[in-house]
mmCIF file of C-alpha atoms (C1' of nucleotides) in Angstrom:
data_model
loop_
_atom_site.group_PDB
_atom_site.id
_atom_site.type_symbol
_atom_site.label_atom_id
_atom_site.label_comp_id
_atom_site.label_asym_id
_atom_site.label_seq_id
_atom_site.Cartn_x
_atom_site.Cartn_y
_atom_site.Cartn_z
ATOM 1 C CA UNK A 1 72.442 90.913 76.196
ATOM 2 C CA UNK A 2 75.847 91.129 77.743
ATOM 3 C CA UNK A 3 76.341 94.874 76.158
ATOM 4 C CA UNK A 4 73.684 96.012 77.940
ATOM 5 C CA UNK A 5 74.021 94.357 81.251
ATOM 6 C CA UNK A 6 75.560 97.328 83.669
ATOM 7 C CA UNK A 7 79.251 97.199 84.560
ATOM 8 C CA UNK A 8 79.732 96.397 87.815
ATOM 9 C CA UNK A 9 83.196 97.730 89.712
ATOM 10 C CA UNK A 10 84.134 96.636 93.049
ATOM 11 C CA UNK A 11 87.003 98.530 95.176
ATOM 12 C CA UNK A 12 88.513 96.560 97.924
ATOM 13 C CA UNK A 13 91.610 96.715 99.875
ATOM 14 C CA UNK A 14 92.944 92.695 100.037
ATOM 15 C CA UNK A 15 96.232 93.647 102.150
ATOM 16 C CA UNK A 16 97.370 90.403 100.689
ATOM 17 C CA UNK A 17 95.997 88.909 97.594
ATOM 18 C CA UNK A 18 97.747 85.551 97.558
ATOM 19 C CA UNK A 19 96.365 84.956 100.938
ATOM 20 C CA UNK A 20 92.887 86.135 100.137
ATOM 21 C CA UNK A 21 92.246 85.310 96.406
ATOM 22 C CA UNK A 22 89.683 82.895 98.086
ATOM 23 C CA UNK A 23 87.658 85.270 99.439
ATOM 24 C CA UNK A 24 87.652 87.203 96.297
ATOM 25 C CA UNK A 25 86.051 83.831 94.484
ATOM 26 C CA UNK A 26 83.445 83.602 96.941
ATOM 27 C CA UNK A 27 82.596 87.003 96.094
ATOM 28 C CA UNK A 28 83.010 86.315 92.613
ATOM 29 C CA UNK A 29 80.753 83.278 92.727
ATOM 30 C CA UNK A 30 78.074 85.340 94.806
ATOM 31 C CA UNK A 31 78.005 89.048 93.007
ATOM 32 C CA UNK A 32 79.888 88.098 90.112
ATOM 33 C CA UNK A 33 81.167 91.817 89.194
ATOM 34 C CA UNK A 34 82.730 92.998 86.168
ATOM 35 C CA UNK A 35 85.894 94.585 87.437
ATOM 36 C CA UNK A 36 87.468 94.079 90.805
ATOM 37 C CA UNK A 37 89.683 96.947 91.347
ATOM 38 C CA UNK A 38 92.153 95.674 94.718
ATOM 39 C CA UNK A 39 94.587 97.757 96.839
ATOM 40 C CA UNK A 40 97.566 96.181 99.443
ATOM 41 C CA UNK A 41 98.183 93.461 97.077
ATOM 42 C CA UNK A 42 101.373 92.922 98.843
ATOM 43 C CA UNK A 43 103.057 91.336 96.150
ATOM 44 C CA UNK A 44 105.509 91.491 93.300
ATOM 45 C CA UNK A 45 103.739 91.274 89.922
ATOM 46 C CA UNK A 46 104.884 87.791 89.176
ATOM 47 C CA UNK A 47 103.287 86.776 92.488
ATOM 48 C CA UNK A 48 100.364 87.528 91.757
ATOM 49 C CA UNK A 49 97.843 84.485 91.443
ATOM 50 C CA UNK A 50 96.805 85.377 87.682
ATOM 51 C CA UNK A 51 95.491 81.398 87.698
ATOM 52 C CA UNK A 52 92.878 81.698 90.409
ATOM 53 C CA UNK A 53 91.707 84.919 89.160
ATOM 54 C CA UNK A 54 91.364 83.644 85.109
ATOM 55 C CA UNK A 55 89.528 80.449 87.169
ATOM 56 C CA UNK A 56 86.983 82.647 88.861
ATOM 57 C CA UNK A 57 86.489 84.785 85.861
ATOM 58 C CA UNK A 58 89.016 87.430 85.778
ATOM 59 C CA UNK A 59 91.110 86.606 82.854
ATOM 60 C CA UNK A 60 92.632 90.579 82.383
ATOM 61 C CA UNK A 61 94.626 91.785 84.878
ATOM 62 C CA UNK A 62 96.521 95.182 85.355
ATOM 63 C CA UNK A 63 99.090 94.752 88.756
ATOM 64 C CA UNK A 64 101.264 97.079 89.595
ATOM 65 C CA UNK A 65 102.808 95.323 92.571
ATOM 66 C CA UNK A 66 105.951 96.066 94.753
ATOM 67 C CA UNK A 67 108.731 94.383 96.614
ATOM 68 C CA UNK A 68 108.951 94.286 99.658
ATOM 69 C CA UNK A 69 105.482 93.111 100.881
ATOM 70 C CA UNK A 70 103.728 96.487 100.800
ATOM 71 C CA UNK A 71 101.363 98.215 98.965
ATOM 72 C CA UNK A 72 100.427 97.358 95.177
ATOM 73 C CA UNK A 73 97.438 97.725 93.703
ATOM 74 C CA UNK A 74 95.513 95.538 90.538
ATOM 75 C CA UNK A 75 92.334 95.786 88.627
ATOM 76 C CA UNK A 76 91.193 92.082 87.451
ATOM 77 C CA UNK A 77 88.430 92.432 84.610
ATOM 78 C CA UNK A 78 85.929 89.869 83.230
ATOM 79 C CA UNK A 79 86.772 91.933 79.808
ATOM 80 C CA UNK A 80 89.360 92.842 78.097
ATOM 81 C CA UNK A 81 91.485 96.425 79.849
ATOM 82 C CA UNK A 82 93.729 99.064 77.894
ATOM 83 C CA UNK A 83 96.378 99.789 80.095
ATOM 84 C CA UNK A 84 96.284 104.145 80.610
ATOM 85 C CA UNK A 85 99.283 105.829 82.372
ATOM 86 C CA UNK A 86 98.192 107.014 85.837
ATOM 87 C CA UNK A 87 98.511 110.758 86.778
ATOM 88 C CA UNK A 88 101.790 110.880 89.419
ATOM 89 C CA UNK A 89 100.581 110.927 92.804
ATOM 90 C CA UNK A 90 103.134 109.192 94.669
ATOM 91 C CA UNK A 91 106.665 111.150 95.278
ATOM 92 C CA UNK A 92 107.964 108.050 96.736
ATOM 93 C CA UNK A 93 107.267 105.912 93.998
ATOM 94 C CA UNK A 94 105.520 103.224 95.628
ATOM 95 C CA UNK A 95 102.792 101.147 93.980
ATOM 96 C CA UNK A 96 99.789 103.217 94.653
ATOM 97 C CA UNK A 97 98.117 104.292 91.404
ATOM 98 C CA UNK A 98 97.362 102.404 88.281
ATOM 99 C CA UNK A 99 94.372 103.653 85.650
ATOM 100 C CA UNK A 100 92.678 101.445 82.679
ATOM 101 C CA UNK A 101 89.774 101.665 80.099
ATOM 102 C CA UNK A 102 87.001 99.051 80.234
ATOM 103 C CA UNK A 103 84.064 99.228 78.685
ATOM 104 C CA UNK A 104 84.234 102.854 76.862
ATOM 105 C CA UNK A 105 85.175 103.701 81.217
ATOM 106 C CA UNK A 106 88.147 104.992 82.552
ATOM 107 C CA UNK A 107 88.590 103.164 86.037
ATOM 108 C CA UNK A 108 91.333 104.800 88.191
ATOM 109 C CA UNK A 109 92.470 102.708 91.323
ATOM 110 C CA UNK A 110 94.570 104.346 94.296
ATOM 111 C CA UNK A 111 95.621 103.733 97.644
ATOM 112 C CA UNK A 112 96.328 106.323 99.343
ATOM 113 C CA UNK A 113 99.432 106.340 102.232
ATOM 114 C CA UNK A 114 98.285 105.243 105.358
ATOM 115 C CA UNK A 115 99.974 108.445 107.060
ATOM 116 C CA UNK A 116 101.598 107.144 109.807
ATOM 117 C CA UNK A 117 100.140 107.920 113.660
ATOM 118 C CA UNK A 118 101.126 111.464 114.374
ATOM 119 C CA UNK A 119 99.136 114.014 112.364
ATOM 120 C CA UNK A 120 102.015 116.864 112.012
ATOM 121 C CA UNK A 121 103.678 116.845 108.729
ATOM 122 C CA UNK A 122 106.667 118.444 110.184
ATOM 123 C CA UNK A 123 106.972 115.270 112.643
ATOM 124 C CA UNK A 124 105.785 112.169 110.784
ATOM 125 C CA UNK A 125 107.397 112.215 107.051
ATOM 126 C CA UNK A 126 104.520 109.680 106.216
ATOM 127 C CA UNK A 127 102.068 112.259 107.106
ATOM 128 C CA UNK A 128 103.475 114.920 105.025
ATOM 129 C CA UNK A 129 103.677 112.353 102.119
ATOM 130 C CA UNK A 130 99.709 111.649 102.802
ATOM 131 C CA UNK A 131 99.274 115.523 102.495
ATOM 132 C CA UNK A 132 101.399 115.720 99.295
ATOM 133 C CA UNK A 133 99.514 112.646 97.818
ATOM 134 C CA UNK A 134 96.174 114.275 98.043
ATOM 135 C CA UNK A 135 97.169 117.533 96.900
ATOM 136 C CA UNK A 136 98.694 116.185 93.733
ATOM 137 C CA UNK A 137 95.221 114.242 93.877
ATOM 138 C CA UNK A 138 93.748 117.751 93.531
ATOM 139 C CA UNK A 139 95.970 119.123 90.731
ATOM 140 C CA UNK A 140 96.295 116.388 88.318
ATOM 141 C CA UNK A 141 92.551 115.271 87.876
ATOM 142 C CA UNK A 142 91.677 118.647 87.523
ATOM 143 C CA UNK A 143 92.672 119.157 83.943
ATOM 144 C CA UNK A 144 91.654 115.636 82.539
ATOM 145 C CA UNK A 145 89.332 115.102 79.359
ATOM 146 C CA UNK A 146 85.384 114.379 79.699
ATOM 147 C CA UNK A 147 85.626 110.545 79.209
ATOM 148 C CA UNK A 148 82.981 108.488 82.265
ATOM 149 C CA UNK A 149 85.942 108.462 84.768
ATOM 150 C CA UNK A 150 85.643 106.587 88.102
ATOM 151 C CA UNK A 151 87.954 107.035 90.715
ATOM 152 C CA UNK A 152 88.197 104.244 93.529
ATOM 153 C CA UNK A 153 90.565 102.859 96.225
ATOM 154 C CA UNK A 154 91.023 103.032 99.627
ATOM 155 C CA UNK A 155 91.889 106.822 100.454
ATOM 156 C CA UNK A 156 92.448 106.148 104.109
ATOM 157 C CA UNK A 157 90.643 109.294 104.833
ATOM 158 C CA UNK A 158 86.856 109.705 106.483
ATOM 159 C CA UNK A 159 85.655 113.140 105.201
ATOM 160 C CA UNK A 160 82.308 112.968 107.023
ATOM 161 C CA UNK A 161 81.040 113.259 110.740
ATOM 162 C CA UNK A 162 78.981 110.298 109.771
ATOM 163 C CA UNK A 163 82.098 108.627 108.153
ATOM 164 C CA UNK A 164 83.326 107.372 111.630
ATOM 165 C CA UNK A 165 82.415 106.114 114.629
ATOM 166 C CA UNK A 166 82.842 109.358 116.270
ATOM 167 C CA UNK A 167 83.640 112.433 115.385
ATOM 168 C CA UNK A 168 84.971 114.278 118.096
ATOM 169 C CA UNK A 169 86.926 111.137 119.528
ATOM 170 C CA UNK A 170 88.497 111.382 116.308
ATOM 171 C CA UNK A 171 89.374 114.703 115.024
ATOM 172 C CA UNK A 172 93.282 114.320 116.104
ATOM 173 C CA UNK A 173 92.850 110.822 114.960
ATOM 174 C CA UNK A 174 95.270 110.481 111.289
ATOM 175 C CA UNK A 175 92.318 109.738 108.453
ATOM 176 C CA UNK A 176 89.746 111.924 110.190
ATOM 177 C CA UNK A 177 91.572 115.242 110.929
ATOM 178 C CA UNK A 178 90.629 118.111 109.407
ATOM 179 C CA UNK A 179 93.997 118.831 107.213
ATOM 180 C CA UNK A 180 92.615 115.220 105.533
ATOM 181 C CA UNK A 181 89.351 115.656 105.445
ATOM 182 C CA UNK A 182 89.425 119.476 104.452
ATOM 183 C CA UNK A 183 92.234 118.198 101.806
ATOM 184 C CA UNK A 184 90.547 115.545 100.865
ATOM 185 C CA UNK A 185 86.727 117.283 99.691
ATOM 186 C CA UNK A 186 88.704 120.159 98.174
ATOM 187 C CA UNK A 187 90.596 117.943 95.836
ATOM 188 C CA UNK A 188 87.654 116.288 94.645
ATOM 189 C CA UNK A 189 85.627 119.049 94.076
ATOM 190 C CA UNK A 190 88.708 121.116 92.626
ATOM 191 C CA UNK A 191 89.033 117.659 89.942
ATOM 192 C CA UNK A 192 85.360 117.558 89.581
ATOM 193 C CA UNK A 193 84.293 113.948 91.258
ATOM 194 C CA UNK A 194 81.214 113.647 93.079
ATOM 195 C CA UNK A 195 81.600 111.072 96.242
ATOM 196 C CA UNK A 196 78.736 108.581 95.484
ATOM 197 C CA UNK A 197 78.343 107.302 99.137
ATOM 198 C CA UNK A 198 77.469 110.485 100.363
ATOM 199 C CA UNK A 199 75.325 111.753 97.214
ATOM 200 C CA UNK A 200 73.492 107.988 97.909
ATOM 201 C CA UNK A 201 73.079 108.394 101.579
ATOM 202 C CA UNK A 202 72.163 111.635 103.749
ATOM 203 C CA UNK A 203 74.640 112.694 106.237
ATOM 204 C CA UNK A 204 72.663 111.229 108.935
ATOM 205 C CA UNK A 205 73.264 108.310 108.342
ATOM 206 C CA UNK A 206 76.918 106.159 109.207
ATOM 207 C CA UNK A 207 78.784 104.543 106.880
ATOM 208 C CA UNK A 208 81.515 102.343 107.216
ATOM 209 C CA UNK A 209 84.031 100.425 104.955
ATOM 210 C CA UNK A 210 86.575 99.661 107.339
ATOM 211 C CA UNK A 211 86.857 98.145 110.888
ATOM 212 C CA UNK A 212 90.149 97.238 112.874
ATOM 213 C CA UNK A 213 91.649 94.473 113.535
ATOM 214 C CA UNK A 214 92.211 95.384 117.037
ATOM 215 C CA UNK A 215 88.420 95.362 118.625
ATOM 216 C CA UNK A 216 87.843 92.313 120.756
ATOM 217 C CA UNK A 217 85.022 92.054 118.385
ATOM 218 C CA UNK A 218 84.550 94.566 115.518
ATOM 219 C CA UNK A 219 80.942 94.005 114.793
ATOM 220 C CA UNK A 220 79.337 94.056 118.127
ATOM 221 C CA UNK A 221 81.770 97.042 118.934
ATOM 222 C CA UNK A 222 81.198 98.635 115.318
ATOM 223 C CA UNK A 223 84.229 101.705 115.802
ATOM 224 C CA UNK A 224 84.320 101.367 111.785
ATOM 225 C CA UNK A 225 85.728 104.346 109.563
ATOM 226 C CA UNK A 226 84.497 105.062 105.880
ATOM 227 C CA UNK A 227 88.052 104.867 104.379
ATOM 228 C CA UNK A 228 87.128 103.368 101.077
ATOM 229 C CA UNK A 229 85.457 105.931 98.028
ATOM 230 C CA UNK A 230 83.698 105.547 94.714
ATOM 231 C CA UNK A 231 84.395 108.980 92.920
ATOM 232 C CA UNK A 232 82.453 109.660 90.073
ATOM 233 C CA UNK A 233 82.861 112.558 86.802
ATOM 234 C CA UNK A 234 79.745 113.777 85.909
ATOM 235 C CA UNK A 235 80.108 111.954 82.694
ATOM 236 C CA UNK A 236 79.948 108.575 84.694
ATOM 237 C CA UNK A 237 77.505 109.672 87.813
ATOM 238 C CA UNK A 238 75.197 110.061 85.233
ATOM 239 C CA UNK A 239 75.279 106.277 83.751
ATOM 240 C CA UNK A 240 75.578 105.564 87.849
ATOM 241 C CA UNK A 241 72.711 103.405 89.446
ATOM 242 C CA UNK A 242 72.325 105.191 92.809
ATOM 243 C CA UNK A 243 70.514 102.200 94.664
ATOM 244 C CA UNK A 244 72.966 99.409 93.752
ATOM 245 C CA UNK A 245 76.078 100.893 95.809
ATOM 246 C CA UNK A 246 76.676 98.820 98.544
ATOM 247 C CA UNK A 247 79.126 97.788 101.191
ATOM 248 C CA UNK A 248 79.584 94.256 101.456
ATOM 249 C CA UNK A 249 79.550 93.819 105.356
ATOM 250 C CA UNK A 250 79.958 89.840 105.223
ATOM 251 C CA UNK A 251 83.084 90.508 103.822
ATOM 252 C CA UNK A 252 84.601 91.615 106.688
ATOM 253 C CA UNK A 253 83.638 88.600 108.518
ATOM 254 C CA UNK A 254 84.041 84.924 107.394
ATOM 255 C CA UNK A 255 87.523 83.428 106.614
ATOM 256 C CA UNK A 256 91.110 85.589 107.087
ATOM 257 C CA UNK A 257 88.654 88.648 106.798
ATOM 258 C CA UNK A 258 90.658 91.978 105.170
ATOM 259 C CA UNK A 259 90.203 94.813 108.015
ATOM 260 C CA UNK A 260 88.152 96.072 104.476
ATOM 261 C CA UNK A 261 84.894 95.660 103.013
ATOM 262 C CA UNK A 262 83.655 95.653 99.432
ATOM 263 C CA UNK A 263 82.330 98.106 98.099
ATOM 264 C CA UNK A 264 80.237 97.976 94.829
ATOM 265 C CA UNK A 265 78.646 100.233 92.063
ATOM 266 C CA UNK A 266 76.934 99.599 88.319
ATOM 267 C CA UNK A 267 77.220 101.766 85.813
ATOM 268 C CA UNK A 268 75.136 101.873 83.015
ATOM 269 C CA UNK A 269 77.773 100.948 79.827
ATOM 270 C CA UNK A 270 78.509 104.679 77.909
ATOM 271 C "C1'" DA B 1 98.132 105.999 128.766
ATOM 272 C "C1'" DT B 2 98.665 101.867 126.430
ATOM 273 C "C1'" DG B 3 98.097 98.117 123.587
ATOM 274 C "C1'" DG B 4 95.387 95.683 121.103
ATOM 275 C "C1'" DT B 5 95.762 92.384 115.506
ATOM 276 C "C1'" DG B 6 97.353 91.132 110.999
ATOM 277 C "C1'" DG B 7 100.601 90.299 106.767
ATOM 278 C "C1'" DA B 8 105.093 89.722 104.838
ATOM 279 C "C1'" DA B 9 109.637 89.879 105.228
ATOM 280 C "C1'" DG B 10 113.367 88.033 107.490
ATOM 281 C "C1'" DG B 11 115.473 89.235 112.626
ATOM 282 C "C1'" DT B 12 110.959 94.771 111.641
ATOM 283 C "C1'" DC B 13 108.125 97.614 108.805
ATOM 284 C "C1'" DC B 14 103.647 98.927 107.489
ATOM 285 C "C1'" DA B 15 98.951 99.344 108.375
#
DNA sequence: ATGGTGGAAGGTCCA
């Protein structure tokens, strides 16, 4: 029965939904997920293509877009969503955070500022806002109620040696340096979350969600960067699945690829 | 050391 089929959540940055809703019906039409949770929407809310996503199976949608062609994030749902008011992250206001209920779950989508290219927070104002964004992170999941919370999005940070292509090539690299990465594992452990990648997978072993658009060829080259996370409460990692998290590698190939892959979890339904 | 690509806005920013 349909109540006791797992929910299936999806986290994947779009950077541009209009242009890509097509490559979030294939998807649809091949792993046919419960909840799509998508970050760099790039679009105002009345933009967004609410008709392709009710025609691929998505009829309840949560965006919180922005002008200006940057950032915005959505959850799209098979079922029907309770809007929840997200914790403030963001001190510049931008379209980064949005939270819902589905399914007796809370699902919390981010994305998480880029950070700009220099890694000092007293030269790059982006970078200090990345450091502020994660710290508030930290703080303001800390104190939340026991309901099966999952936290996903594109964090733009690699906590792991084996979350990037190389380590030590990397380590003054913004999204692998340790302010980020040190930042980054503190505030989820401080709010509680365990990082279901790396509980799935030994450190040994890569993992990548994201790959630039910049390599001459991205898959034979394969400099990728684990930027995207599914964060789990204890209440939901234990109605998790462990082996069906994946990262949907063909996604980053195919038509007007996202620099982003897919990634996917089930839950068992609380 | 540099520039490489991509999207959207709009004559440049963000990633």
């Amino acid at each position: 029965m349909a109540s006791k089929s797992p929910l299936k959540i999806v986290s994947w940055n779009i950077n541009s939904v209009r242009l890509r809703a097509p490559n979030v019906e294939r998807f649809m039409a091949e792993h046919n997920p419960d909840v799509i949770c998508l970050q760099e929407i790039k679009c105002q809310n009345a933009e967004f293509p609410e008709k392709a996503f009710k025609q691929m199976g998505l009829p309840y949608l949560a965006v919180n877009g922005q002008r200006g062609g940057h950032h915005g994030v959505a959850i799209a749902s098979r079922e029907p969503l309770e809007i929840l008011e997200a914790p403030d992250l963001c001190r510049e206001e931008h379209a980064r955070v949005q939270a819902v209920k589905v399914a007796g779950v809370e699902v919390h989508n981010i994305y998480l500022p880029a950070g700009g290219d220099t890694p000092d927070p007293d030269a790059n104002e982006k970078f200090a806002h990345k450091l502020d964004f994660v710290q508030r992170l930290g703080n303001e999941y800390s104190s939340l109620d026991g309901t099966p919370r999952v936290l996903v999005g594109d964090l733009n940070i690699a906590p792991h040696p084996s979350d990037v292509w190389s380590h030590k090539q990397l380590l003054k690299i913004v999204s692998h340096t340790p302010v980020e990465t040190e930042g980054l594992e503190g505030a989820r452990e401080a709010a509680g979350f365990t990082d279901l990648a790396r509980h799935i997978h030994e450190d040994d072993q890569r993992l990548y969600s994201w790959w630039s658009y910049r390599a001459r060829d991205w898959a034979a080259s394969n400099k990728g960067r684990r930027l995207d996370h599914i964060w789990t409460n204890d209440e939901a990692t234990g109605l998790t699945n462990m082996d069906s998290y994946r990262v949907h590698l063909a996604y980053r190939g195919g038509w007007k690829p996202s620099d982003h892959a897919p990634i996917s979890i089930e839950l068992a339904r609380p």
